[in-house]
Coordinates of C-alpha atoms in Angstrom, one line a residue:
X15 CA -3.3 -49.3 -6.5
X16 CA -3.1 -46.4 -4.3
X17 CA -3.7 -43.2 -6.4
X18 CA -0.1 -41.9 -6.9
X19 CA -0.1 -41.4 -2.8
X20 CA 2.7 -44.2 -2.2
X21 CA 1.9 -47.9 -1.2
X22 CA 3.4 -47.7 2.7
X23 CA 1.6 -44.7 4.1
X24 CA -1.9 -44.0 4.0
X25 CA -2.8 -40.3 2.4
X26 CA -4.2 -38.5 5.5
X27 CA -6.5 -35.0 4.7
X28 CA -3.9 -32.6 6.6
X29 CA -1.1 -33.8 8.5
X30 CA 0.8 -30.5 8.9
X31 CA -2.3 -28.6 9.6
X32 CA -4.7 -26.4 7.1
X33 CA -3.2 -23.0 5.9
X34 CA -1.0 -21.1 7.6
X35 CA -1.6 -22.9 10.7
X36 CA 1.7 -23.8 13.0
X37 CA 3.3 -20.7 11.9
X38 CA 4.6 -19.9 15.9
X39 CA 4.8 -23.8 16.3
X40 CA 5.9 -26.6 14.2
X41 CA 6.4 -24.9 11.4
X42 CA 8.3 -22.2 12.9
X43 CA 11.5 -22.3 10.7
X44 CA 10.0 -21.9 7.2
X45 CA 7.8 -18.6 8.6
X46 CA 11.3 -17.5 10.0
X47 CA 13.5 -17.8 7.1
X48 CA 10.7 -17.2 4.2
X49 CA 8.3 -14.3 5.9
X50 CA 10.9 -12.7 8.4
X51 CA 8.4 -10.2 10.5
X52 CA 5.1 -11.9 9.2
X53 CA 3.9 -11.8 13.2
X54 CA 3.8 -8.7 15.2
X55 CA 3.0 -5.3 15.0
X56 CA 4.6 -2.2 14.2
X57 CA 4.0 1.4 14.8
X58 CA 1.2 3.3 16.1
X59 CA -2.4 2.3 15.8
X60 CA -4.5 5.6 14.4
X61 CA -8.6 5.4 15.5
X62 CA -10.5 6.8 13.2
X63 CA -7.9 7.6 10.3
X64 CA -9.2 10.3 8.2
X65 CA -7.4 9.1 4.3
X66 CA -8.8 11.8 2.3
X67 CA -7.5 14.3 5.3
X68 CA -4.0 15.4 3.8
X69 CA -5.7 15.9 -0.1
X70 CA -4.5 19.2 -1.5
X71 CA -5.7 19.2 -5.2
X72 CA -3.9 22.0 -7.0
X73 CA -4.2 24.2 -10.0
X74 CA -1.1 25.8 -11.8
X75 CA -1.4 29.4 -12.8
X76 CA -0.9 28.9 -16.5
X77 CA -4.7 27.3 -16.0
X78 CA -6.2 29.3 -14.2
X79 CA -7.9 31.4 -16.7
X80 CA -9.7 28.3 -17.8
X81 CA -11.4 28.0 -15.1
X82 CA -13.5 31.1 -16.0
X83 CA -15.4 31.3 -19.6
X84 CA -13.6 33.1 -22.1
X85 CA -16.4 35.5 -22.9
X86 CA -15.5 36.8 -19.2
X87 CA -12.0 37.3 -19.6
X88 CA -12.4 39.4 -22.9
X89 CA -15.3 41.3 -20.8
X90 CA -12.4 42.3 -18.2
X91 CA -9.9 42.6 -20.7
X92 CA -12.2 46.0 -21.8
X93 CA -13.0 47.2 -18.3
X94 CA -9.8 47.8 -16.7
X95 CA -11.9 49.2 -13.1
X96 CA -12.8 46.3 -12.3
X97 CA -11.1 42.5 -11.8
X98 CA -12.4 39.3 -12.0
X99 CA -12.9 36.5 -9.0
X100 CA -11.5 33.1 -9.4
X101 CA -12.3 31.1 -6.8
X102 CA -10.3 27.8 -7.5
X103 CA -12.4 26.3 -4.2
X104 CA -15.5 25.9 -6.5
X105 CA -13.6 24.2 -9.3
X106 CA -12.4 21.6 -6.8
X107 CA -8.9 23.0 -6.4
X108 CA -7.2 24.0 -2.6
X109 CA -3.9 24.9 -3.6
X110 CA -2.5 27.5 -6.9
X111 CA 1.4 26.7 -7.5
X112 CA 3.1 28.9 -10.3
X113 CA 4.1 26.9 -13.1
X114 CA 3.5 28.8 -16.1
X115 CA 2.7 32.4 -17.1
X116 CA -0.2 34.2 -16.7
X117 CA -1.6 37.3 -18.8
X118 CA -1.2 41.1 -17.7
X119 CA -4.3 41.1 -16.2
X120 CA -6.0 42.0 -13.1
X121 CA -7.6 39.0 -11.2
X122 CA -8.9 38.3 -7.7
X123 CA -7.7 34.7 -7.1
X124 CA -9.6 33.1 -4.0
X125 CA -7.6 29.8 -2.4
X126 CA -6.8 27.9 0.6
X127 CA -2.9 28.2 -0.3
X128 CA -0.8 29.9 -2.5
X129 CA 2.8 29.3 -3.4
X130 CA 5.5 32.0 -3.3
X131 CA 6.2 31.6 -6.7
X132 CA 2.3 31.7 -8.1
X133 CA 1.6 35.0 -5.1
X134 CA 4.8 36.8 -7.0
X135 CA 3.4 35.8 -10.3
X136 CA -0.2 36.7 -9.7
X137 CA 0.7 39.9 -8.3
X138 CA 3.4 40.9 -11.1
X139 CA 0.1 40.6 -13.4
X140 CA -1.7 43.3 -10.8
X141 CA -3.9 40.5 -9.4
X142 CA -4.7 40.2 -5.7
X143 CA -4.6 36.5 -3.4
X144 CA -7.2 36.2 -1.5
X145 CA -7.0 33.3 1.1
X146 CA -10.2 31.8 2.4
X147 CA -10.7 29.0 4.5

């Protein structure tokens, strides 16, 4: 007879409104006690937020080695005048920290940062840390 709806009241499209509407109004004590602080704002608004900005890929010192070809380090291995330059910034790195244990050789490590840990380590091995913007 009347579609499951109920015989006395007719089935109206949407008497409470569609959505979320009447969230500040009529329907103000469900948003209250179910969404506490679903209105409003909070904090500091930031134009132009950079999200990539704070980034700092990193490379331990146990890698770093592998960053250059292994024909290259043999090479320097032999010729003990001269060092070899890492720069991590081409490999996509910014930062070397010093896990690991790197080989008594002599390299030129180019970076944006260094750890205390990795500049101790690299310059135990008779490297040099280079920083360059």
């Amino acid at each position: 007879i009347s579609n499951g709806r109920g015989r006395s009241g007719k089935h109206r499209k949407h008497p409470g409104g569609c959505g979320n509407s009447g969230g500040q109004h009529h329907h103000r004590i469900n948003f209250d006690k179910y969404h506490p602080g679903y209105f409003g704002k909070v904090g500091m608004r930031n134009f132009h937020l950079i999200k990539h900005g704070k980034v700092i890929p990193a490379v331990n010192i146990d890698k770093l080695w592998s960053l250059v070809s292994e024909q290259t380090r043999q090479y320097y291995k032999e010729k003990t005048d001269k060092a070899p330059v890492i720069d991590v910034m081409k490999a996509g790195y910014m930062k070397v920290t010093g896990k690991g244990v790197l080989p008594e050789q002599a390299v030129i490590v180019k970076a944006r940062y260094f750890t205390k840990e990795a500049e101790v380590k690299i310059k135990e091995a008779g490297g040099v840390c280079v920083l360059c913007a």
